Short mmCIF file of C-alpha atoms in Angstrom, two decimals:
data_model
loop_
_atom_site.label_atom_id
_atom_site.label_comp_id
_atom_site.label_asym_id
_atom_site.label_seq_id
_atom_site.Cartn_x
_atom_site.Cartn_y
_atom_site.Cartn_z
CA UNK A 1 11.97 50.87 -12.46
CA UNK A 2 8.76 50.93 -10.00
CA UNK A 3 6.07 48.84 -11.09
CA UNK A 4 2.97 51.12 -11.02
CA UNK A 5 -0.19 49.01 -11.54
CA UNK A 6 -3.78 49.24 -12.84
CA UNK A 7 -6.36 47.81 -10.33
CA UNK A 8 -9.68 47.60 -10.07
CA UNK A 9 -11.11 50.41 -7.44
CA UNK A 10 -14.60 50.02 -5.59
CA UNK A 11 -16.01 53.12 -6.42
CA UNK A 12 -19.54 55.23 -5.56
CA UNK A 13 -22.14 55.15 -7.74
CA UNK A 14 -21.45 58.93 -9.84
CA UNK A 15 -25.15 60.30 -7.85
CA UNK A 16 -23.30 59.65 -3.99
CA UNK A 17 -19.54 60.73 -4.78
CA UNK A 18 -20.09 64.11 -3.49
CA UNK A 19 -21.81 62.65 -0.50
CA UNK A 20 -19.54 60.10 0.36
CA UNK A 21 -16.47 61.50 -0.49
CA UNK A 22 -14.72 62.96 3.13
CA UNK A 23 -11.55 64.55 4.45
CA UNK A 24 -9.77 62.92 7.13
CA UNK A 25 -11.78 62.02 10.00
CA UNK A 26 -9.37 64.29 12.57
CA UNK A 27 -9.38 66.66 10.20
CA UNK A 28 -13.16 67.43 11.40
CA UNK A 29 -14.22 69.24 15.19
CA UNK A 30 -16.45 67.37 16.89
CA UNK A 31 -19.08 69.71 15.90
CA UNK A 32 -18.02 69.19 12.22
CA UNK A 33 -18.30 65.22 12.04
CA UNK A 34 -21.74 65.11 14.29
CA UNK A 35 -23.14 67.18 11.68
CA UNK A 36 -22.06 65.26 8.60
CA UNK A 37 -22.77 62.21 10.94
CA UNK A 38 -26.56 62.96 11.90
CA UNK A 39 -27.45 65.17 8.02
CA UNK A 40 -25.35 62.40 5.64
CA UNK A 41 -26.29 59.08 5.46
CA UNK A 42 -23.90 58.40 2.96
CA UNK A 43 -20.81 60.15 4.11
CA UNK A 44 -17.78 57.93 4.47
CA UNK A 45 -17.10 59.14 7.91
CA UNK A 46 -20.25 56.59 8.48
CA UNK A 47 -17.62 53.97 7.80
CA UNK A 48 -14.29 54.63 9.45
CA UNK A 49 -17.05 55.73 13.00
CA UNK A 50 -18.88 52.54 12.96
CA UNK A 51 -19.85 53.45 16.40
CA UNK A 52 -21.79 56.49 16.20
CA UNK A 53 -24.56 53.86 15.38
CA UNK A 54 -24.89 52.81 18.34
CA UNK A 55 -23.78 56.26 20.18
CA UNK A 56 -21.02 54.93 22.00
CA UNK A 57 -17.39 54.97 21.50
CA UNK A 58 -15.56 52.15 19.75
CA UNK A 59 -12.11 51.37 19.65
CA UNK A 60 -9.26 49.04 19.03
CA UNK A 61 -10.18 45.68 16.83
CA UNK A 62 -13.73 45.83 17.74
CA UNK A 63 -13.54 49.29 16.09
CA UNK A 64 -11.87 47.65 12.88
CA UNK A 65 -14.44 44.90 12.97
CA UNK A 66 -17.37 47.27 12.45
CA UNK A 67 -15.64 49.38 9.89
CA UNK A 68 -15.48 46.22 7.87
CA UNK A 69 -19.36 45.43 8.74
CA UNK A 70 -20.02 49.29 7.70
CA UNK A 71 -18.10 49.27 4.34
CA UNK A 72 -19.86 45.64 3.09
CA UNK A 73 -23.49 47.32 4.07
CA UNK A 74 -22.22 50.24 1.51
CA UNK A 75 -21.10 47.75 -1.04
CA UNK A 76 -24.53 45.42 -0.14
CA UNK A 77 -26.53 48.49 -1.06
CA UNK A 78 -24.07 49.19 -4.10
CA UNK A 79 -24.01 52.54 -2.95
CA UNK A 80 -20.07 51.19 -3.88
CA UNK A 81 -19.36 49.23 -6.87
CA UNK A 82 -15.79 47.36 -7.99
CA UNK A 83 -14.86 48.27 -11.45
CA UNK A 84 -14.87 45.18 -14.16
CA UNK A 85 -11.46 46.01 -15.38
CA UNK A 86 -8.22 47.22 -13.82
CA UNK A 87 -7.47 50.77 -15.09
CA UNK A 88 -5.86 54.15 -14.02
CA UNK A 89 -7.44 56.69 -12.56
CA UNK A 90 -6.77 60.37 -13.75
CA UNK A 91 -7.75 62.32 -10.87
CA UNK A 92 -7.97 66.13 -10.98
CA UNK A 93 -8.31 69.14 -7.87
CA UNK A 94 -8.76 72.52 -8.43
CA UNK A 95 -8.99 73.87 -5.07
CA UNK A 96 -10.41 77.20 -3.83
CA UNK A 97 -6.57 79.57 -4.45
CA UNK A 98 -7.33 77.95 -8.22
CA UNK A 99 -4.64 75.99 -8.09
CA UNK A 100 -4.64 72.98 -10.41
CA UNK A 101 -3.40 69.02 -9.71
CA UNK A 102 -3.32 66.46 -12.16
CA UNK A 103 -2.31 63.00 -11.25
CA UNK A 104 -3.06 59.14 -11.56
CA UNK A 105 -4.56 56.51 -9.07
CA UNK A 106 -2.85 53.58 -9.34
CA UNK A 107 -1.33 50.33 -7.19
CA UNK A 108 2.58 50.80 -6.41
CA UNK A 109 4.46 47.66 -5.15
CA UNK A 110 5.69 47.22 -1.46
CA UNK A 111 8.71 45.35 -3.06
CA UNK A 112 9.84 48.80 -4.57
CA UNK A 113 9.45 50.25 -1.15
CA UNK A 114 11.23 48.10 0.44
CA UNK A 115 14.04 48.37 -2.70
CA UNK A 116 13.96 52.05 -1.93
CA UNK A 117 12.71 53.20 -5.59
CA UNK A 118 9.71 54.50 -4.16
CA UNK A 119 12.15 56.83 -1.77
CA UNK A 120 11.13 58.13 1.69
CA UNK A 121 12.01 61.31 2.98
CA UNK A 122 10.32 60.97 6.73
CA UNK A 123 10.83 58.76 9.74
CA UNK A 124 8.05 56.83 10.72
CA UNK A 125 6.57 55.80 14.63
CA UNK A 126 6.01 52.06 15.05
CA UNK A 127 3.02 52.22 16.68
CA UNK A 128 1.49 53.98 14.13
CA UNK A 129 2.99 51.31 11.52
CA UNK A 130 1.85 48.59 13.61
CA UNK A 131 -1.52 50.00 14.55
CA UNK A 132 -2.60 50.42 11.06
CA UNK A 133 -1.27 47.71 9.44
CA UNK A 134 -3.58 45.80 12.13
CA UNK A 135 -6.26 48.16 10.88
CA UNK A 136 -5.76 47.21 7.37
CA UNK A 137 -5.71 43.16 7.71
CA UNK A 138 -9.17 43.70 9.47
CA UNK A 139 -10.92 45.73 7.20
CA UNK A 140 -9.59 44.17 4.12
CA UNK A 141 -9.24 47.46 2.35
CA UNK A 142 -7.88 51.09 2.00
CA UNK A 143 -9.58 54.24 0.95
CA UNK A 144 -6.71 57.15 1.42
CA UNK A 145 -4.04 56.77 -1.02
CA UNK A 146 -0.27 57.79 -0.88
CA UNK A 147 0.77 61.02 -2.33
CA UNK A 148 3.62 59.82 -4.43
CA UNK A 149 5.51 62.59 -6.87
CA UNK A 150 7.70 61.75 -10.07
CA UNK A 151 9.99 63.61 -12.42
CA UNK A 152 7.70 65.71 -15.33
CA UNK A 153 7.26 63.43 -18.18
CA UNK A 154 6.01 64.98 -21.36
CA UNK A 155 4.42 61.49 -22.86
CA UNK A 156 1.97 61.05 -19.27
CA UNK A 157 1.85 64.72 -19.50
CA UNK A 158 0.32 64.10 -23.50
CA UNK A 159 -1.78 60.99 -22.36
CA UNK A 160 -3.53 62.84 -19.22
CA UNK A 161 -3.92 66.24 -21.04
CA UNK A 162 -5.57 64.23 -23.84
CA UNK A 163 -7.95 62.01 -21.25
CA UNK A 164 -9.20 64.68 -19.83
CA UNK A 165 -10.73 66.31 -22.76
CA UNK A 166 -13.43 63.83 -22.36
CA UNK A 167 -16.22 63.75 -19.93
CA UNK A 168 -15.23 62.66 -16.51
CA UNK A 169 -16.98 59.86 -14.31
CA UNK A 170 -17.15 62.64 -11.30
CA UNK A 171 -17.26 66.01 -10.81
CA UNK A 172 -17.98 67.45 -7.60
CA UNK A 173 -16.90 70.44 -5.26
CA UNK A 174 -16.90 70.55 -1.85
CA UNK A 175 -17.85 72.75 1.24
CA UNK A 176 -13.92 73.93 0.91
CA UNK A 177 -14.82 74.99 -2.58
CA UNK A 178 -12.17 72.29 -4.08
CA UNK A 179 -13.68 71.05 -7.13
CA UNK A 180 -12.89 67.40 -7.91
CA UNK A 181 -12.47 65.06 -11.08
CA UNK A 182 -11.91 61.56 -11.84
CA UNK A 183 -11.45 59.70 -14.90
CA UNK A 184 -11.42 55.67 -15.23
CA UNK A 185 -9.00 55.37 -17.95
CA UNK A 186 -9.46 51.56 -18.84
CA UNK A 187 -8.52 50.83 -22.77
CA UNK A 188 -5.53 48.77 -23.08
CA UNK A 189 -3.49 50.92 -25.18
CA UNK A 190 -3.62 53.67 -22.86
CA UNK A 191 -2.87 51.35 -19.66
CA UNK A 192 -0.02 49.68 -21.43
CA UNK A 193 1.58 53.14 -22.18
CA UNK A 194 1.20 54.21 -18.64
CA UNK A 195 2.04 51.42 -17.73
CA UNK A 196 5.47 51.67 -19.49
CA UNK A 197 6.23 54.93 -18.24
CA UNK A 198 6.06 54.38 -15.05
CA UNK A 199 8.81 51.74 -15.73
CA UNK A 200 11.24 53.88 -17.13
CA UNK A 201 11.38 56.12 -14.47
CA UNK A 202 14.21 55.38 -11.69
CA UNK A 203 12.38 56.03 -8.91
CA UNK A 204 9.12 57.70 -7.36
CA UNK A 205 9.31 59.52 -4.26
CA UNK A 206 6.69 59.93 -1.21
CA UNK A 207 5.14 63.52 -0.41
CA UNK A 208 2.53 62.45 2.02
CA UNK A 209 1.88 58.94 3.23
CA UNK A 210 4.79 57.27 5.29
CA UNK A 211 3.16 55.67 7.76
CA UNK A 212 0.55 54.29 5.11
CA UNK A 213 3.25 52.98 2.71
CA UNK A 214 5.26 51.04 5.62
CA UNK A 215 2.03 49.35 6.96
CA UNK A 216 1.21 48.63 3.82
CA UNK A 217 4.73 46.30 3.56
CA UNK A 218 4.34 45.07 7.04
CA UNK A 219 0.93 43.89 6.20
CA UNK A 220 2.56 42.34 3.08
CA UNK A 221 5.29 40.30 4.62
CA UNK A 222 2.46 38.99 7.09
CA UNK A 223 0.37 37.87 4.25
CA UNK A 224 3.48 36.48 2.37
CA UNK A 225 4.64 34.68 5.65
CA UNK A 226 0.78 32.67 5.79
CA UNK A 227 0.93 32.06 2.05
CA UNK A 228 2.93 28.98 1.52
CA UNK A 229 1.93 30.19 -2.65
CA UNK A 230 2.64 33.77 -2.38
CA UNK A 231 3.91 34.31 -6.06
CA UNK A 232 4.80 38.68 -5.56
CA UNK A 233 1.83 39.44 -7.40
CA UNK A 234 -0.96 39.11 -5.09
CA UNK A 235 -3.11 42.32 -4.16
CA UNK A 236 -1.63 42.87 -1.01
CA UNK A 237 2.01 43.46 -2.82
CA UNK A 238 0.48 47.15 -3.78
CA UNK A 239 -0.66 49.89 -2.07
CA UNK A 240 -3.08 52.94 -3.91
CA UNK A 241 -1.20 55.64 -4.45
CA UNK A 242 -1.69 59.13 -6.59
CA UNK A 243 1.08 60.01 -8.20
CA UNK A 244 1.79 63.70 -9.39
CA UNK A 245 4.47 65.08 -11.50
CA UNK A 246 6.98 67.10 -9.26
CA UNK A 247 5.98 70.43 -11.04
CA UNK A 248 2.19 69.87 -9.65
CA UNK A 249 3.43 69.52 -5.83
CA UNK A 250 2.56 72.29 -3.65
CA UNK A 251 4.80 72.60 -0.41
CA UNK A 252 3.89 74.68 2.71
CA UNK A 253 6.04 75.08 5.87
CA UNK A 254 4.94 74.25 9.29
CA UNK A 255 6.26 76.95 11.73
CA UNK A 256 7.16 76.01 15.17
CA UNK A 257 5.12 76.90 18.36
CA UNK A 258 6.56 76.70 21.74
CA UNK A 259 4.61 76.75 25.12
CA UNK A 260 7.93 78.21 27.44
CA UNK A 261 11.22 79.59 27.17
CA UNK A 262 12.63 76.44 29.34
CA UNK A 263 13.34 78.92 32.59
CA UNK A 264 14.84 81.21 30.67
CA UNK A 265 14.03 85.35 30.85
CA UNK A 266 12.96 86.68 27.30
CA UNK A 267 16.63 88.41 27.93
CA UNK A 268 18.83 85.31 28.50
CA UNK A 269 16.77 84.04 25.55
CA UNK A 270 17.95 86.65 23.55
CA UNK A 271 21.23 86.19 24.47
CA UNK A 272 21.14 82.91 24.06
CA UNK A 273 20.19 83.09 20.37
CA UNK A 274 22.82 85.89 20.21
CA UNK A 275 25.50 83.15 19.50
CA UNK A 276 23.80 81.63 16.46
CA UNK A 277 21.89 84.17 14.98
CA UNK A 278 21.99 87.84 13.88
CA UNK A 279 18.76 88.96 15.51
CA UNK A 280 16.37 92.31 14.57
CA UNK A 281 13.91 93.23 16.17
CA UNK A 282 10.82 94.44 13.83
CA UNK A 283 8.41 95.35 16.43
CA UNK A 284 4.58 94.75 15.26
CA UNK A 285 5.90 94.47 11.70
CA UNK A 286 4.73 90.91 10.57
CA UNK A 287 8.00 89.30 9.24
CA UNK A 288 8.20 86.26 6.99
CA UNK A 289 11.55 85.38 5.72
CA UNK A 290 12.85 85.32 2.55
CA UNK A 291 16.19 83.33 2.06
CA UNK A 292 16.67 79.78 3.15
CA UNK A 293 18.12 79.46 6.93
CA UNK A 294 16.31 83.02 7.41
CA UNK A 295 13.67 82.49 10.66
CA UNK A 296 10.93 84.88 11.73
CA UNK A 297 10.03 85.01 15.37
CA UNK A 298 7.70 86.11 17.41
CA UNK A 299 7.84 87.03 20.97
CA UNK A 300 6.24 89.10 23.91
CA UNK A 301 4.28 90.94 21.14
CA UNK A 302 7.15 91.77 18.81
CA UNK A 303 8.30 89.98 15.54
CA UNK A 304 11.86 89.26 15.27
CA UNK A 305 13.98 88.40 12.10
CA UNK A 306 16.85 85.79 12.96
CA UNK A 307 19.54 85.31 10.24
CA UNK A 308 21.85 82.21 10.71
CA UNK A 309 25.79 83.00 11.54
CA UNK A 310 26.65 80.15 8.85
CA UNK A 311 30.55 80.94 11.01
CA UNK A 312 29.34 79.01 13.48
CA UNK A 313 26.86 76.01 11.81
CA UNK A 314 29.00 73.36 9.75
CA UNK A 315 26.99 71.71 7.20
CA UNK A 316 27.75 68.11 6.00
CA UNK A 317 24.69 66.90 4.27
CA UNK A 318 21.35 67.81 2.61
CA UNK A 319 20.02 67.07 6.36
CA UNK A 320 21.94 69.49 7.75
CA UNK A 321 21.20 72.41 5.33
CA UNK A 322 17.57 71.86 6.04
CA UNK A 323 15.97 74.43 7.52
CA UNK A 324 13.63 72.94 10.16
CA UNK A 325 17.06 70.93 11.06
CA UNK A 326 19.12 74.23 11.52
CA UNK A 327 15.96 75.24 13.59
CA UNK A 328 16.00 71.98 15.88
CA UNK A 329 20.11 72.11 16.35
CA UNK A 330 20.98 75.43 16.93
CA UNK A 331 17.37 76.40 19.26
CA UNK A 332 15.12 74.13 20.37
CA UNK A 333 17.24 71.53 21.42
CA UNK A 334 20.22 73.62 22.88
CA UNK A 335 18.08 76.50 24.39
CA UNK A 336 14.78 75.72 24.43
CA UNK A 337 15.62 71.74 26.12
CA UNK A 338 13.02 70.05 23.24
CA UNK A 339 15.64 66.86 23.30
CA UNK A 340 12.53 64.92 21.15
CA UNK A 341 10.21 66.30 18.90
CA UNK A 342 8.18 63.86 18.27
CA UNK A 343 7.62 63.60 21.89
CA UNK A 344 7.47 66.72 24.28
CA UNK A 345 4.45 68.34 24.36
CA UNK A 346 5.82 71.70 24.56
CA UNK A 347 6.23 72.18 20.94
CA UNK A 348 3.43 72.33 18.26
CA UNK A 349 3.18 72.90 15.07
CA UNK A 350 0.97 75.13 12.40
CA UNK A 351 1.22 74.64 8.81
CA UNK A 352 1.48 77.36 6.40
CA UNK A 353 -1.97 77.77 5.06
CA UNK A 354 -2.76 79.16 8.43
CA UNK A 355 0.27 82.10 8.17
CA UNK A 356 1.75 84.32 10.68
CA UNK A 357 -1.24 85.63 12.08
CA UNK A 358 -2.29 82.39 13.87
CA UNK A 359 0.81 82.02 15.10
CA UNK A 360 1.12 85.90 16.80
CA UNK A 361 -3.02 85.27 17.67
CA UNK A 362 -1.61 81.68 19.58
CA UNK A 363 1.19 83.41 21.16
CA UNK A 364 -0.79 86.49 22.37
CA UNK A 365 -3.20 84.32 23.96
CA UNK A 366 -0.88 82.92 26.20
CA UNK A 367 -1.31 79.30 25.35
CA UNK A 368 2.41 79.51 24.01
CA UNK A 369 5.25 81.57 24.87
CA UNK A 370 6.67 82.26 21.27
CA UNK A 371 6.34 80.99 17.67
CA UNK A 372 9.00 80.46 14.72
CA UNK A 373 8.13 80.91 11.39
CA UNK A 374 9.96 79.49 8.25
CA UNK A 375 10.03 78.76 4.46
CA UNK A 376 8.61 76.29 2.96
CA UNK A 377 10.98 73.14 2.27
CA UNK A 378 11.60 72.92 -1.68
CA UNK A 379 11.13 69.39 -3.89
CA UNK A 380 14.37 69.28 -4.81
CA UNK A 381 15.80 69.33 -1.10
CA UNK A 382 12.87 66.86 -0.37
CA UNK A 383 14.16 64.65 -3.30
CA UNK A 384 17.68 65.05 -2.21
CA UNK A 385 17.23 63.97 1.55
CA UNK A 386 15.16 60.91 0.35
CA UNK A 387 18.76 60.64 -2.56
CA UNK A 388 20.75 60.45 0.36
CA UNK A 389 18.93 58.26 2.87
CA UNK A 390 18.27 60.46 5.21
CA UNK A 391 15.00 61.80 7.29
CA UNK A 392 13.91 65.02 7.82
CA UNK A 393 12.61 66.16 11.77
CA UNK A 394 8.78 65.53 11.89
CA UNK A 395 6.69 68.08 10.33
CA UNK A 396 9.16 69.38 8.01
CA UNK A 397 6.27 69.27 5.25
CA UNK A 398 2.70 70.20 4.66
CA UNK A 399 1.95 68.70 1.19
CA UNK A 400 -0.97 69.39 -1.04
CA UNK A 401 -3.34 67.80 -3.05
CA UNK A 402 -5.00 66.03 -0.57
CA UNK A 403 -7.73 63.78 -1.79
CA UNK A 404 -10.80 62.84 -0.21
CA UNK A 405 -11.24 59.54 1.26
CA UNK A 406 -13.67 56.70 -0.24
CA UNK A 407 -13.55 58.21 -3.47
CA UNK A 408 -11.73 55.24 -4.92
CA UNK A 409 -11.17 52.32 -2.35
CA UNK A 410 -8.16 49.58 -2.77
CA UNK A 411 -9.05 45.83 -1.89
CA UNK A 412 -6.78 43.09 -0.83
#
């Protein structure tokens, strides 16, 4: 039974959304955020590069000091403004492939993520954890919420269809040609039945957002450990998610790219793969596969299609049928020596939306020596992973909606 909150966001005035509103701010080039930097005064990115002020280079606390300086000037010039009355926010993306997400902005606890009803499916790094939960206890605030996905529910599916015959607060579209909607949905009746559904439901499960969710319950227990009155209910128990039903979640695959064969010939690579796969060679034919533990590859300026020999791979869990597992156990840690993932620099990664062609374009140009491409990873193996306990290898997932930061912002 997660407890899924109204709160009240700090929001942009409706005339700056579409100026403030920003992707990621590594998600830009360099060339990308000096533009928005130097032509948008009121672009979030402002915000989270407090130093481009003073054109120098900030990092570390004093970094997180000035963010916090940069987001009170916004809310000093109410170019942001706090909402009177804690509410729900229907939010709504149709990006540029016309594909449609419907969700709702809320608060989710950290005491259900730490009770595992909000369910993880990822490991997470703790330096990152640590690093941003720092982050957050400086600037008092977060403006990126969790991706958080839920069974279909017919009665939110009734509420949100009927909300959003009405005029929404903002509507804007992007330079990605995503157009975006939000609705503040803050009359009691309709709160309390969200509110209620929400309860019902066993459990909510992360798509995108680990390492936000755990530094969000680090920075909790720091704040309950200094608050001799801490009472569970306090702002900093809840994090701002946006949860979508399961249906709405849009999963890409992010292939594998490799920069040698780890001493090995492209023959005695061959060989090599001989043992666990049923290997043809396509030529110049691009090849995506089709069937789960089914692996394109490209090498030396051919595509190759590798088909497991499920003889020879025992599986014991939902982990282990996982493709980007089957990819880790039977190649790039055997053969290719990649003993940690998350650490040699050998291996990259491209996600999906970018296809087969960047990774043959990549691999032709030398900078790697071959690239494996796979399918996308479904929501019910995702759910059943997170079921289990268990973690998938990093960038197992590419997740969409993403939503743009400082759109609605979540005080504590």
């Amino acid at each position: 039974m997660p407890k899924i909150l109204p709160f009240r966001a700090v929001r942009p005035t409706r005339d700056k959304v579409s100026l403030i509103a920003s992707r990621p701010y590594d998600s830009y080039t360099k060339e990308e955020r000096d533009s928005r930097l130097r032509d948008n005064p009121f672009s979030f990115l402002h915000i989270v590069n407090p130093g481009y002020k003073y054109h120098k280079v900030i990092s570390g606390k004093e970094r997180y000091k000035l963010v916090r300086n940069r987001y009170q000037e916004f809310k000093e010039d109410e170019i942001f403004v706090k909402d009177e009355e804690p509410g729900y926010y229907i939010y709504k993306i149709v990006n540029r492939d016309q594909l449609v997400f419907h969700g709702i902005i809320a608060a989710a606890s950290v005491e259900d993520y730490r009770m595992d009803r909000i369910k993880k499916h990822e490991e997470t790094i703790e330096f990152r954890e640590t690093m941003f939960r720092d982050y957050l206890k400086t600037v008092g605030f977060n403006a990126e919420s969790v991706l958080l996905t839920h069974p279909d529910d017919p009665n939110l599916e009734r509420i949100v269809s009927r909300v959003v015959q009405s005029r929404a607060e903002y509507e804007f579209t992007t330079t990605y040609r995503d157009t975006h909607y939000l609705w503040y949905v803050k009359d009691k009746q309709t709160v309390d039945e969200i509110r209620e559904i929400f309860k019902r439901m066993p459990a909510v499960y992360i798509a995108d957002g680990h390492h936000r969710s755990s530094s969000s319950y680090l920075l909790a227990e720091d704040y309950k450990n200094e608050n001799k009155e801490h009472t569970g209910e306090e702002p900093y128990n809840f994090f701002m998610s946006y949860l979508i039903p399961e249906s709405d979640l849009k999963i890409y695959e992010f292939n594998r790219l490799v920069k040698d064969l780890n001493g090995l010939s492209k023959e005695e690579f061959l060989i090599k793969l001989d043992a666990m796969y049923r290997i043809e060679d396509r030529g110049a034919e691009y090849y995506k596969p089709s069937k789960k533990h089914h692996f394109s590859m490209y090498l030396d300026g051919s595509f190759y299609s590798l088909y497991l020999r499920k003889d020879n791979y025992e599986i014991k869990n939902a982990l282990d049928a996982l493709d980007t597992k089957i990819l880790d156990s039977t190649i790039l840690k055997p053969i290719l020596g990649i003993k940690e993932a998350r650490k040699d620099k050998r291996l990259n990664y491209s996600h999906g939306r970018m296809d087969l062609a960047y990774v043959k374009s990549v691999v032709d140009s030398g900078v790697y020596k071959v690239g494996f491409g796979l399918l996308p990873v479904s929501t019910s193996e995702l759910k059943q992973i997170a079921d289990e306990g268990l973690t998938m290898p990093p960038k197992s997932t590419y997740i969409e909606p993403k939503l743009r930061s400082g759109v609605t912002i979540y005080e504590f």
